[in-house]
Amino acid sequence: MNDAIVLKYQISPDDFTRAGEASSDVKGKLKQLGISPEAVRKVAIAMYEGEINMVIHANGGEIVVEITPAEIKMVLADVGPGIPDVEKAMKAGYSTAPDEVRNLGFGAGMGLPNMKKYTDDMKIETTIGVGTTITMLVKL
Amino acid sequence: MDKFYHSVRLDQELCKGCINCIKRCPTQAIRVRNGKALINAKFCIDCGECIRVCPHHAKLAVYDKMDMMKSYRYTVALPAPSLYGQFNNLDDVNIVLNALQMMGFDDVFEVSAAAELVSEATREYLATHEDNLPIISTACPSVVRLIRVRFPNLISHLLPLNPPVEVAALLAAQSAMEKTGYKREEIGIFFISPCPSKVTYVKSPLGTEKSQVDHVLAIKDIYPQLLSRMNAVGEEREDLAISGKIGVSWGRSGGEASGLFTDNYLAADGIENVIRVLEDLEDQKFATLKFVELNACNGGCVGGVLTVENPYVAEVKLKRLRKYMPVARSHMDMQENADKLVSWTTTVQYEPVFSLGDNLMESFARLGQVERLCKRLPGLDCGSCGAPTCKALAEDIVRGQASEKDCVYYLRDSLHKLSEEVSALADDMHVGDKEELQMLRILKEYIQRISNEMSMLDSQEDEGEK
């Protein structure tokens, strides 16, 4: 009975009104599981950051969330431009977001650092011109 | 004390079992079962939204009747600031306060005066808790209840101070005892409230063991009596007002925050907006804000369901009334032990009422079932099953409170299958004499009619989709 619960979300590009819908849905489901509020918070923040990144930088993509009683795995896959310098991108405050996005209050350069901060494990696979897949893990 | 006491209830007689309330309840607390609405006590936060939307007036607020005043030797009225926004051309709150005394109250104590103390204490609290920003207002009981069941990560951000009504009750009771020498139980403290949520607070407070408010009266009940007496208040009226702009502003959205002398605040009103802000706060989208004021009702307390005036008109009236008032007239240092009166004495505990099961494994299995059920249900959120959405029905099913057959679409499909099966069965029947043949013919005719009518339902829906 206890196979992983798999949730799939398509993230549409450049649609800031819908950005956050996926993470909000996941958050609601995690609360129904009755897992610790702290774990819910970590997943919600990390996934929201990732979702926003996909909207800003990567023409959208797909998020697959796998929930088991032991952990929550989030796989964020896009076919965007890829990240040229992962080390730089991981630095707090570093951002390549265009001005119009920053004017909306995004692009503070805290996306990837926050994703790392709020998860127990994060893996970035990226190829220039092909896309980026970020896998994040929050243990329960 | 009942943790889930409620002041918003259902009048069984008047309820027609329609879907208005189930669709509008912000916490999805209402279901229609056996043709009547049923409020889930654990999910309900007493926001009063269902009272607003019920076309049959079947949702009601529980509050006290005015004749309760007779049970005390000495009574004090605590008018909410929103009360002042209910009257045309009011330019002096003393007219309202004197009229309250003419109604039979021995004394009055403005909640707006206590609000000024709470504003001062909040400024102090903000200055000493910069590591825990933003601080979320706790004046609206429905908001505190919502956070208690749905936003566990925000509980630590709640302002641990009593709402103005509680501080007012403490001060009023204290001063009444000093003035009269009567015992506490001989003194009745009556709050004149804009909403049922405050009734819930008084019966089952969060943040304090027991409320000092003895009874809650509705603004709408007091209003007609007050109006006639206000006309009789002359120029020679007693000066009973002890609050200024800051206190009176609490009656509308943004008023509490404006008394904190910072621009770095957010004020949201209307329960749906409040929920959106809380969701975003939980995701840390406003890390730099100092204060968040949230009111369940549109426009703030002036929008309460027990008020009479349109909330936006009431807001204009409050603004006009405040114009020539001093900034504030009540201060912490005017009261002994003010700190003790203002601070919470208990904490708020998370109540995970929305969990699908009693433990992680059960919840986990049930969440999987909900996902599978959601794929099977039509996703129309029509409400015919009595649940507000297909997802809510799926959750009810896994909790054992509903069945898939409650879905009319599911039921129709299973009727189709049933009639096909009966039809096949009839075909296979061995028939002996003429009479049996006749009966079989009639049976088949009926089956045919049922099938036809169901097909009509199908085609109606197809047209509807077009």
PDB file of N, CA, C and O in Angstrom, chain B residues 9-21 32 34-37 50-51 53-61:
ATOM      1  N   ARG B   9     -23.689  28.816  14.135  1.00  0.00           N
ATOM      2  CA  ARG B   9     -24.454  27.552  14.155  1.00  0.00           C
ATOM      3  C   ARG B   9     -25.462  27.490  12.996  1.00  0.00           C
ATOM      4  O   ARG B   9     -25.628  28.464  12.277  1.00  0.00           O
ATOM      5  N   LEU B  10     -26.133  26.340  12.931  1.00  0.00           N
ATOM      6  CA  LEU B  10     -27.117  26.138  11.867  1.00  0.00           C
ATOM      7  C   LEU B  10     -28.526  26.053  12.435  1.00  0.00           C
ATOM      8  O   LEU B  10     -28.750  25.430  13.468  1.00  0.00           O
ATOM      9  N   ASP B  11     -29.475  26.689  11.745  1.00  0.00           N
ATOM     10  CA  ASP B  11     -30.887  26.513  12.072  1.00  0.00           C
ATOM     11  C   ASP B  11     -31.424  25.437  11.129  1.00  0.00           C
ATOM     12  O   ASP B  11     -31.645  25.676   9.947  1.00  0.00           O
ATOM     13  N   GLN B  12     -31.595  24.226  11.689  1.00  0.00           N
ATOM     14  CA  GLN B  12     -32.016  23.061  10.898  1.00  0.00           C
ATOM     15  C   GLN B  12     -33.287  23.346  10.097  1.00  0.00           C
ATOM     16  O   GLN B  12     -33.413  22.944   8.955  1.00  0.00           O
ATOM     17  N   GLU B  13     -34.233  24.030  10.738  1.00  0.00           N
ATOM     18  CA  GLU B  13     -35.523  24.301  10.108  1.00  0.00           C
ATOM     19  C   GLU B  13     -35.361  25.083   8.815  1.00  0.00           C
ATOM     20  O   GLU B  13     -35.992  24.793   7.807  1.00  0.00           O
ATOM     21  N   LEU B  14     -34.520  26.108   8.865  1.00  0.00           N
ATOM     22  CA  LEU B  14     -34.408  27.013   7.721  1.00  0.00           C
ATOM     23  C   LEU B  14     -33.506  26.481   6.605  1.00  0.00           C
ATOM     24  O   LEU B  14     -33.603  26.903   5.464  1.00  0.00           O
ATOM     25  N   CYS B  15     -32.615  25.552   6.946  1.00  0.00           N
ATOM     26  CA  CYS B  15     -31.646  25.071   5.959  1.00  0.00           C
ATOM     27  C   CYS B  15     -32.341  24.267   4.864  1.00  0.00           C
ATOM     28  O   CYS B  15     -33.110  23.357   5.137  1.00  0.00           O
ATOM     29  N   LYS B  16     -32.048  24.655   3.600  1.00  0.00           N
ATOM     30  CA  LYS B  16     -32.644  23.952   2.468  1.00  0.00           C
ATOM     31  C   LYS B  16     -31.664  22.930   1.872  1.00  0.00           C
ATOM     32  O   LYS B  16     -31.977  22.263   0.911  1.00  0.00           O
ATOM     33  N   GLY B  17     -30.462  22.912   2.394  1.00  0.00           N
ATOM     34  CA  GLY B  17     -29.478  21.974   1.865  1.00  0.00           C
ATOM     35  C   GLY B  17     -28.866  22.405   0.550  1.00  0.00           C
ATOM     36  O   GLY B  17     -28.398  21.572  -0.227  1.00  0.00           O
ATOM     37  N   CYS B  18     -28.857  23.693   0.262  1.00  0.00           N
ATOM     38  CA  CYS B  18     -28.245  24.173  -0.984  1.00  0.00           C
ATOM     39  C   CYS B  18     -26.725  24.222  -0.827  1.00  0.00           C
ATOM     40  O   CYS B  18     -26.193  23.844   0.209  1.00  0.00           O
ATOM     41  N   ILE B  19     -26.024  24.670  -1.848  1.00  0.00           N
ATOM     42  CA  ILE B  19     -24.568  24.565  -1.783  1.00  0.00           C
ATOM     43  C   ILE B  19     -23.866  25.904  -1.538  1.00  0.00           C
ATOM     44  O   ILE B  19     -22.654  25.992  -1.612  1.00  0.00           O
ATOM     45  N   ASN B  20     -24.627  26.952  -1.238  1.00  0.00           N
ATOM     46  CA  ASN B  20     -23.996  28.269  -1.065  1.00  0.00           C
ATOM     47  C   ASN B  20     -22.916  28.283   0.016  1.00  0.00           C
ATOM     48  O   ASN B  20     -21.821  28.778  -0.201  1.00  0.00           O
ATOM     49  N   CYS B  21     -23.250  27.748   1.179  1.00  0.00           N
ATOM     50  CA  CYS B  21     -22.280  27.833   2.281  1.00  0.00           C
ATOM     51  C   CYS B  21     -21.089  26.907   2.067  1.00  0.00           C
ATOM     52  O   CYS B  21     -19.962  27.275   2.366  1.00  0.00           O
ATOM     53  N   VAL B  32     -23.132  19.179   3.187  1.00  0.00           N
ATOM     54  CA  VAL B  32     -24.574  18.931   3.253  1.00  0.00           C
ATOM     55  C   VAL B  32     -24.763  17.426   3.392  1.00  0.00           C
ATOM     56  O   VAL B  32     -24.282  16.648   2.568  1.00  0.00           O
ATOM     57  N   ASN B  34     -27.759  14.528   4.366  1.00  0.00           N
ATOM     58  CA  ASN B  34     -29.207  14.305   4.510  1.00  0.00           C
ATOM     59  C   ASN B  34     -29.998  15.594   4.326  1.00  0.00           C
ATOM     60  O   ASN B  34     -30.927  15.894   5.073  1.00  0.00           O
ATOM     61  N   GLY B  35     -29.568  16.394   3.377  1.00  0.00           N
ATOM     62  CA  GLY B  35     -30.330  17.587   3.044  1.00  0.00           C
ATOM     63  C   GLY B  35     -30.134  18.779   3.971  1.00  0.00           C
ATOM     64  O   GLY B  35     -30.799  19.793   3.826  1.00  0.00           O
ATOM     65  N   LYS B  36     -29.203  18.662   4.932  1.00  0.00           N
ATOM     66  CA  LYS B  36     -28.956  19.786   5.837  1.00  0.00           C
ATOM     67  C   LYS B  36     -27.448  20.057   5.938  1.00  0.00           C
ATOM     68  O   LYS B  36     -26.639  19.124   5.896  1.00  0.00           O
ATOM     69  N   ALA B  37     -27.127  21.337   6.109  1.00  0.00           N
ATOM     70  CA  ALA B  37     -25.711  21.683   6.275  1.00  0.00           C
ATOM     71  C   ALA B  37     -25.222  21.195   7.631  1.00  0.00           C
ATOM     72  O   ALA B  37     -25.956  21.193   8.612  1.00  0.00           O
ATOM     73  N   CYS B  50     -20.406  32.100   6.216  1.00  0.00           N
ATOM     74  CA  CYS B  50     -21.625  31.358   5.853  1.00  0.00           C
ATOM     75  C   CYS B  50     -22.881  32.134   6.258  1.00  0.00           C
ATOM     76  O   CYS B  50     -23.914  32.028   5.599  1.00  0.00           O
ATOM     77  N   ILE B  51     -22.769  32.910   7.340  1.00  0.00           N
ATOM     78  CA  ILE B  51     -23.918  33.726   7.747  1.00  0.00           C
ATOM     79  C   ILE B  51     -24.204  34.749   6.646  1.00  0.00           C
ATOM     80  O   ILE B  51     -25.343  35.007   6.290  1.00  0.00           O
ATOM     81  N   VAL B  53     -23.500  34.516   3.400  1.00  0.00           N
ATOM     82  CA  VAL B  53     -23.921  34.023   2.085  1.00  0.00           C
ATOM     83  C   VAL B  53     -25.196  33.197   2.096  1.00  0.00           C
ATOM     84  O   VAL B  53     -25.770  32.965   1.038  1.00  0.00           O
ATOM     85  N   CYS B  54     -25.652  32.746   3.260  1.00  0.00           N
ATOM     86  CA  CYS B  54     -26.831  31.873   3.265  1.00  0.00           C
ATOM     87  C   CYS B  54     -28.084  32.653   2.853  1.00  0.00           C
ATOM     88  O   CYS B  54     -28.516  33.570   3.543  1.00  0.00           O
ATOM     89  N   PRO B  55     -28.702  32.264   1.720  1.00  0.00           N
ATOM     90  CA  PRO B  55     -29.887  32.996   1.256  1.00  0.00           C
ATOM     91  C   PRO B  55     -31.130  32.690   2.102  1.00  0.00           C
ATOM     92  O   PRO B  55     -32.125  33.394   2.020  1.00  0.00           O
ATOM     93  N   HIS B  56     -31.052  31.643   2.912  1.00  0.00           N
ATOM     94  CA  HIS B  56     -32.223  31.256   3.711  1.00  0.00           C
ATOM     95  C   HIS B  56     -32.084  31.663   5.179  1.00  0.00           C
ATOM     96  O   HIS B  56     -32.903  31.289   6.001  1.00  0.00           O
ATOM     97  N   HIS B  57     -31.013  32.377   5.475  1.00  0.00           N
ATOM     98  CA  HIS B  57     -30.729  32.822   6.853  1.00  0.00           C
ATOM     99  C   HIS B  57     -30.735  31.658   7.832  1.00  0.00           C
ATOM    100  O   HIS B  57     -31.214  31.773   8.952  1.00  0.00           O
ATOM    101  N   ALA B  58     -30.201  30.542   7.369  1.00  0.00           N
ATOM    102  CA  ALA B  58     -30.174  29.351   8.215  1.00  0.00           C
ATOM    103  C   ALA B  58     -28.917  29.297   9.085  1.00  0.00           C
ATOM    104  O   ALA B  58     -28.808  28.455   9.960  1.00  0.00           O
ATOM    105  N   LYS B  59     -27.959  30.179   8.795  1.00  0.00           N
ATOM    106  CA  LYS B  59     -26.765  30.220   9.649  1.00  0.00           C
ATOM    107  C   LYS B  59     -26.952  31.358  10.637  1.00  0.00           C
ATOM    108  O   LYS B  59     -27.373  32.447  10.274  1.00  0.00           O
ATOM    109  N   LEU B  60     -26.677  31.068  11.871  1.00  0.00           N
ATOM    110  CA  LEU B  60     -26.907  32.109  12.864  1.00  0.00           C
ATOM    111  C   LEU B  60     -25.729  32.239  13.815  1.00  0.00           C
ATOM    112  O   LEU B  60     -24.917  31.334  13.965  1.00  0.00           O
ATOM    113  N   ALA B  61     -25.668  33.407  14.440  1.00  0.00           N
ATOM    114  CA  ALA B  61     -24.620  33.675  15.413  1.00  0.00           C
ATOM    115  C   ALA B  61     -25.224  33.581  16.801  1.00  0.00           C
ATOM    116  O   ALA B  61     -26.328  34.062  17.038  1.00  0.00           O
TER     117      ALA B  61
END
